Amino acid sequence: MSKKVFIGVGHGGSDPGAKDYIIEKEYTLKTAFALAEFLSEYGVDYKLSRTQDIDTDMNSKTAMCNKYDPDLVVDIHFNAGGGQGFEVYHSIVGGTSKTLANNINEEVKKIVSSRGIKTKLDSNNRDYFAIIRETKAPAVLLEGGFVDNKKDADFIKKNYKKLAEAYAKGIVKTLGIKEKPYKLPVMDNSGSKKGDANSAVLNLKELLLLAKKIGLHKYGMDKNRCFGDGTLRAVNSLLRQWGYSQNGIAGDNFSKRLHTEIEKKM
């Protein structure tokens, strides 16, 4: 049975989070998507608390997490308030939460400075962060750098995928996964891909919108004719469901399979 990780995506919608050189809510989502892709390479299942720029609240977030019943929980954030470097918060009870924090911190230290692993208490001497306090699975809260520090912000903009990869390595080590599973087959080596803007992409996006409407995936499309991030996420989500490598290409085989899956639902 596959291991499961719940990925909390900090802020969203009307709540931008911290903002200065970068806006926190934008990079929590970018980092979460990157982390999800890295985890999938190790055969780890995941659920994101949000996949779009929408309002969220902590009660629904923790309820979603507990319903998913993951093995581990990570909540992605970025810091502010005058500082520099990465830090990670774990539960005051220690255990697997502390182990996860240590494992992620050791990986992150290889690419950027770290302020270490920490705990934080509320006025009742409980874990301050609800994502750690209210979830059943071992959880950590990740602060991937300071948005009001130009050096950190520049690093995040250029290297959020490297940060996500470090998170993934710490997670899979905690889960006891030592190697990536067999390489998934590729559905299409050529076809529509990110950056394309033509009639084939327009037709693809119309199909993907229909597929979303009938519940085959949950990702919104880009607002123009271009194959952008939204289209990429939808394509990769379906490829993952079908057992193929998430290479972001939608060719003839992808279109045929998508038509078939839509017909099954209609």
CSV table of C-alpha atoms in Angstrom, one decimal:
chain,number,residue,atom,x,y,z
A,1,MET,CA,0.0,0.0,0.0
A,2,SER,CA,1.4,3.4,-1.0
A,3,LYS,CA,2.4,5.9,1.6
A,4,LYS,CA,0.4,9.1,1.8
A,5,VAL,CA,1.4,12.7,2.5
A,6,PHE,CA,-0.9,15.6,3.0
A,7,ILE,CA,0.6,18.9,1.7
A,8,GLY,CA,-0.8,22.0,3.3
A,9,VAL,CA,-0.5,25.0,1.0
A,10,GLY,CA,-0.2,28.2,3.1
A,11,HIS,CA,-2.6,31.1,2.6
A,12,GLY,CA,-4.5,31.8,-0.7
A,13,GLY,CA,-7.3,33.8,-2.2
A,14,SER,CA,-7.9,37.0,-0.2
A,15,ASP,CA,-5.1,36.0,2.2
A,16,PRO,CA,-1.8,36.7,0.5
A,17,GLY,CA,0.3,35.7,3.5
A,18,ALA,CA,3.6,37.6,3.9
A,19,LYS,CA,4.5,39.9,1.0
A,20,ASP,CA,7.4,42.0,0.0
A,21,TYR,CA,9.9,40.9,-2.6
A,22,ILE,CA,7.6,38.0,-3.4
A,23,ILE,CA,4.0,37.1,-2.3
A,24,GLU,CA,3.9,34.1,0.0
A,25,LYS,CA,0.6,32.5,-1.3
A,26,GLU,CA,2.1,32.3,-4.9
A,27,TYR,CA,5.2,30.5,-3.9
A,28,THR,CA,3.5,28.1,-1.4
A,29,LEU,CA,1.4,26.8,-4.3
A,30,LYS,CA,4.4,26.6,-6.7
A,31,THR,CA,6.4,24.8,-4.1
A,32,ALA,CA,3.5,22.4,-3.3
A,33,PHE,CA,3.0,21.4,-6.9
A,34,ALA,CA,6.8,20.8,-7.3
A,35,LEU,CA,6.8,18.7,-4.1
A,36,ALA,CA,3.9,16.7,-5.3
A,37,GLU,CA,5.7,15.8,-8.5
A,38,PHE,CA,8.9,14.8,-6.6
A,39,LEU,CA,6.8,12.6,-4.2
A,40,SER,CA,5.1,10.9,-7.1
A,41,GLU,CA,8.4,9.8,-8.5
A,42,TYR,CA,8.9,7.8,-5.3
A,43,GLY,CA,5.4,6.3,-5.6
A,44,VAL,CA,4.1,8.4,-2.7
A,45,ASP,CA,0.4,9.4,-2.9
A,46,TYR,CA,-0.4,13.0,-1.9
A,47,LYS,CA,-3.2,15.5,-1.4
A,48,LEU,CA,-2.9,19.2,-1.6
A,49,SER,CA,-5.0,21.5,0.6
A,50,ARG,CA,-5.6,23.7,-2.4
A,51,THR,CA,-4.7,23.6,-6.0
A,52,GLN,CA,-5.8,27.1,-7.0
A,53,ASP,CA,-5.6,30.6,-5.6
A,54,ILE,CA,-8.7,30.3,-3.3
A,55,ASP,CA,-9.6,31.2,0.2
A,56,THR,CA,-9.0,28.5,2.8
A,57,ASP,CA,-9.5,28.2,6.5
A,58,MET,CA,-7.6,26.2,9.1
A,59,ASN,CA,-10.6,24.2,10.3
A,60,SER,CA,-11.4,22.9,6.8
A,61,LYS,CA,-7.7,22.3,6.2
A,62,THR,CA,-7.2,20.1,9.2
A,63,ALA,CA,-10.5,18.3,8.6
A,64,MET,CA,-9.4,17.5,5.0
A,65,CYS,CA,-6.1,16.3,6.3
A,66,ASN,CA,-7.6,13.9,8.9
A,67,LYS,CA,-10.1,12.6,6.4
A,68,TYR,CA,-7.3,11.8,4.0
A,69,ASP,CA,-5.5,9.9,6.9
A,70,PRO,CA,-1.9,10.5,5.7
A,71,ASP,CA,1.3,9.0,7.1
A,72,LEU,CA,2.9,12.4,7.3
A,73,VAL,CA,1.8,16.1,7.0
A,74,VAL,CA,3.8,19.1,5.8
A,75,ASP,CA,2.5,22.7,5.7
A,76,ILE,CA,4.3,25.0,3.3
A,77,HIS,CA,5.0,28.6,4.2
A,78,PHE,CA,7.5,31.4,3.8
A,79,ASN,CA,8.6,33.7,6.6
A,80,ALA,CA,8.7,37.5,7.2
A,81,GLY,CA,9.7,39.9,10.0
A,82,GLY,CA,13.4,40.4,9.5
A,83,GLY,CA,15.5,37.3,9.3
A,84,GLN,CA,17.2,35.0,6.9
A,85,GLY,CA,17.1,31.3,6.1
A,86,PHE,CA,14.9,28.2,6.4
A,87,GLU,CA,13.3,26.9,9.6
A,88,VAL,CA,10.9,24.1,10.4
A,89,TYR,CA,8.6,23.6,13.3
A,90,HIS,CA,7.7,20.2,14.8
A,91,SER,CA,5.5,19.0,17.6
A,92,ILE,CA,6.5,19.5,21.2
A,93,VAL,CA,5.9,15.7,21.7
A,94,GLY,CA,8.9,15.0,19.4
A,95,GLY,CA,8.6,11.5,17.9
A,96,THR,CA,8.1,11.2,14.1
A,97,SER,CA,7.3,14.9,13.8
A,98,LYS,CA,10.8,15.8,15.1
A,99,THR,CA,12.4,13.1,13.0
A,100,LEU,CA,10.6,14.5,9.9
A,101,ALA,CA,11.8,18.0,10.8
A,102,ASN,CA,15.4,16.8,11.2
A,103,ASN,CA,15.4,14.9,8.0
A,104,ILE,CA,14.0,17.8,6.0
A,105,ASN,CA,16.3,20.3,7.7
A,106,GLU,CA,19.4,18.2,6.8
A,107,GLU,CA,18.4,18.2,3.1
A,108,VAL,CA,17.6,21.9,3.0
A,109,LYS,CA,20.9,22.8,4.6
A,110,LYS,CA,22.7,21.4,1.6
A,111,ILE,CA,21.2,24.2,-0.6
A,112,VAL,CA,20.5,27.2,1.7
A,113,SER,CA,21.2,28.4,5.2
A,114,SER,CA,19.0,27.1,8.0
A,115,ARG,CA,17.8,28.5,11.4
A,116,GLY,CA,17.2,24.9,12.5
A,117,ILE,CA,14.3,22.9,13.9
A,118,LYS,CA,12.0,24.5,16.4
A,119,THR,CA,8.8,24.2,18.5
A,120,LYS,CA,6.3,26.9,19.4
A,121,LEU,CA,3.7,26.9,22.2
A,122,ASP,CA,0.4,28.6,22.6
A,123,SER,CA,-0.8,30.2,25.9
A,124,ASN,CA,-2.0,26.7,27.0
A,125,ASN,CA,1.4,25.1,26.5
A,126,ARG,CA,0.2,23.2,23.4
A,127,ASP,CA,1.6,23.2,19.9
A,128,TYR,CA,0.9,26.7,18.6
A,129,PHE,CA,0.3,25.7,15.0
A,130,ALA,CA,-3.1,24.0,14.3
A,131,ILE,CA,-1.7,22.0,11.5
A,132,ILE,CA,0.6,20.3,14.0
A,133,ARG,CA,-1.8,20.4,17.0
A,134,GLU,CA,-5.0,19.3,15.3
A,135,THR,CA,-3.9,16.7,12.8
A,136,LYS,CA,-3.7,13.0,13.7
A,137,ALA,CA,-0.6,12.2,11.7
A,138,PRO,CA,2.9,13.5,12.5
A,139,ALA,CA,3.2,17.1,11.1
A,140,VAL,CA,5.7,19.9,10.5
A,141,LEU,CA,5.4,23.5,9.4
A,142,LEU,CA,8.0,24.6,6.8
A,143,GLU,CA,9.2,28.2,6.6
A,144,GLY,CA,11.2,28.2,3.3
A,145,GLY,CA,12.9,31.6,3.8
A,146,PHE,CA,12.0,35.2,4.4
A,147,VAL,CA,10.0,37.1,1.7
A,148,ASP,CA,11.2,40.4,3.1
A,149,ASN,CA,14.9,39.5,2.7
A,150,LYS,CA,16.0,40.1,-0.9
A,151,LYS,CA,18.6,37.3,-0.8
A,152,ASP,CA,16.1,34.8,0.4
A,153,ALA,CA,13.4,36.0,-2.0
A,154,ASP,CA,15.8,35.8,-4.9
A,155,PHE,CA,16.7,32.2,-3.9
A,156,ILE,CA,13.1,31.2,-3.6
A,157,LYS,CA,12.2,32.6,-7.0
A,158,LYS,CA,15.0,30.8,-8.7
A,159,ASN,CA,15.1,27.6,-6.6
A,160,TYR,CA,11.7,26.8,-5.2
A,161,LYS,CA,11.8,23.5,-7.1
A,162,LYS,CA,15.2,22.6,-5.4
A,163,LEU,CA,13.6,23.5,-2.1
A,164,ALA,CA,10.7,21.2,-2.9
A,165,GLU,CA,13.1,18.4,-3.8
A,166,ALA,CA,14.9,18.8,-0.5
A,167,TYR,CA,11.5,18.5,1.3
A,168,ALA,CA,10.7,15.4,-0.7
A,169,LYS,CA,14.0,13.8,0.2
A,170,GLY,CA,13.4,14.4,3.9
A,171,ILE,CA,9.9,13.0,3.6
A,172,VAL,CA,10.8,9.8,1.8
A,173,LYS,CA,13.7,9.2,4.3
A,174,THR,CA,11.2,9.5,7.1
A,175,LEU,CA,8.9,7.1,5.4
A,176,GLY,CA,11.7,4.6,5.0
A,177,ILE,CA,11.7,4.7,1.2
A,178,LYS,CA,15.2,4.3,-0.1
A,179,GLU,CA,14.8,4.1,-3.8
A,180,LYS,CA,12.5,5.4,-6.5
A,181,PRO,CA,10.2,2.6,-7.9
A,182,TYR,CA,10.5,1.4,-11.4
A,183,LYS,CA,10.3,4.1,-14.0
A,184,LEU,CA,6.8,4.7,-15.2
A,185,PRO,CA,6.1,4.3,-19.0
A,186,VAL,CA,5.7,7.4,-21.2
A,187,MET,CA,2.3,7.8,-22.9
A,188,ASP,CA,3.5,10.3,-25.6
A,189,ASN,CA,6.9,11.5,-26.5
A,190,SER,CA,5.5,14.2,-28.7
A,191,GLY,CA,2.4,16.4,-28.8
A,192,SER,CA,1.1,19.5,-27.1
A,193,LYS,CA,3.3,20.8,-24.3
A,194,LYS,CA,3.8,23.8,-22.1
A,195,GLY,CA,4.3,27.0,-24.1
A,196,ASP,CA,2.4,25.8,-27.2
A,197,ALA,CA,-0.4,28.0,-28.5
A,198,ASN,CA,-2.3,26.6,-31.4
A,199,SER,CA,-5.6,25.0,-32.4
A,200,ALA,CA,-4.5,21.6,-31.0
A,201,VAL,CA,-4.0,23.2,-27.6
A,202,LEU,CA,-7.4,24.9,-27.7
A,203,ASN,CA,-9.1,21.6,-28.5
A,204,LEU,CA,-7.1,20.0,-25.7
A,205,LYS,CA,-8.2,22.6,-23.2
A,206,GLU,CA,-11.9,22.2,-24.2
A,207,LEU,CA,-11.6,18.5,-23.5
A,208,LEU,CA,-9.9,19.1,-20.2
A,209,LEU,CA,-12.6,21.5,-19.1
A,210,LEU,CA,-15.2,18.9,-19.9
A,211,ALA,CA,-13.1,16.3,-18.0
A,212,LYS,CA,-13.0,18.6,-15.0
A,213,LYS,CA,-16.7,19.2,-15.1
A,214,ILE,CA,-17.4,15.5,-14.9
A,215,GLY,CA,-14.9,14.9,-12.2
A,216,LEU,CA,-11.9,13.4,-14.0
A,217,HIS,CA,-9.6,16.0,-12.5
A,218,LYS,CA,-9.8,19.2,-10.5
A,219,TYR,CA,-7.5,21.7,-12.2
A,220,GLY,CA,-8.6,24.9,-13.9
A,221,MET,CA,-7.4,25.9,-17.4
A,222,ASP,CA,-5.3,28.9,-18.4
A,223,LYS,CA,-7.4,31.9,-19.6
A,224,ASN,CA,-5.8,32.2,-23.1
A,225,ARG,CA,-4.9,29.8,-25.9
A,226,CYS,CA,-1.6,28.9,-24.4
A,227,PHE,CA,-0.6,25.6,-22.8
A,228,GLY,CA,0.2,27.1,-19.4
A,229,ASP,CA,0.6,25.9,-15.8
A,230,GLY,CA,-3.1,25.1,-15.4
A,231,THR,CA,-3.2,22.9,-18.5
A,232,LEU,CA,0.1,21.3,-17.4
A,233,ARG,CA,-1.3,20.4,-14.0
A,234,ALA,CA,-4.4,18.8,-15.5
A,235,VAL,CA,-2.4,16.8,-18.0
A,236,ASN,CA,0.0,15.5,-15.4
A,237,SER,CA,-2.8,14.7,-13.0
A,238,LEU,CA,-4.5,12.5,-15.6
A,239,LEU,CA,-1.2,10.9,-16.6
A,240,ARG,CA,-0.5,10.1,-13.0
A,241,GLN,CA,-4.0,8.6,-12.6
A,242,TRP,CA,-3.5,6.4,-15.6
A,243,GLY,CA,-0.1,5.1,-14.5
A,244,TYR,CA,2.2,7.1,-16.8
A,245,SER,CA,5.1,9.3,-16.3
A,246,GLN,CA,4.1,13.0,-15.7
A,247,ASN,CA,6.1,14.4,-18.7
A,248,GLY,CA,3.5,17.1,-19.4
A,249,ILE,CA,2.9,16.0,-23.0
A,250,ALA,CA,-0.5,15.5,-24.5
A,251,GLY,CA,-0.2,13.7,-27.8
A,252,ASP,CA,-2.4,11.4,-29.8
A,253,ASN,CA,-2.5,8.6,-27.2
A,254,PHE,CA,-3.4,11.1,-24.4
A,255,SER,CA,-6.3,12.5,-26.5
A,256,LYS,CA,-7.6,9.0,-27.3
A,257,ARG,CA,-7.5,8.0,-23.7
A,258,LEU,CA,-9.1,11.2,-22.6
A,259,HIS,CA,-12.0,10.8,-25.1
A,260,THR,CA,-12.5,7.2,-23.8
A,261,GLU,CA,-12.6,8.3,-20.1
A,262,ILE,CA,-15.0,11.1,-20.9
A,263,GLU,CA,-17.3,8.7,-22.8
A,264,LYS,CA,-17.3,6.3,-19.8
A,265,LYS,CA,-18.6,9.2,-17.6
A,266,MET,CA,-21.2,10.6,-20.0
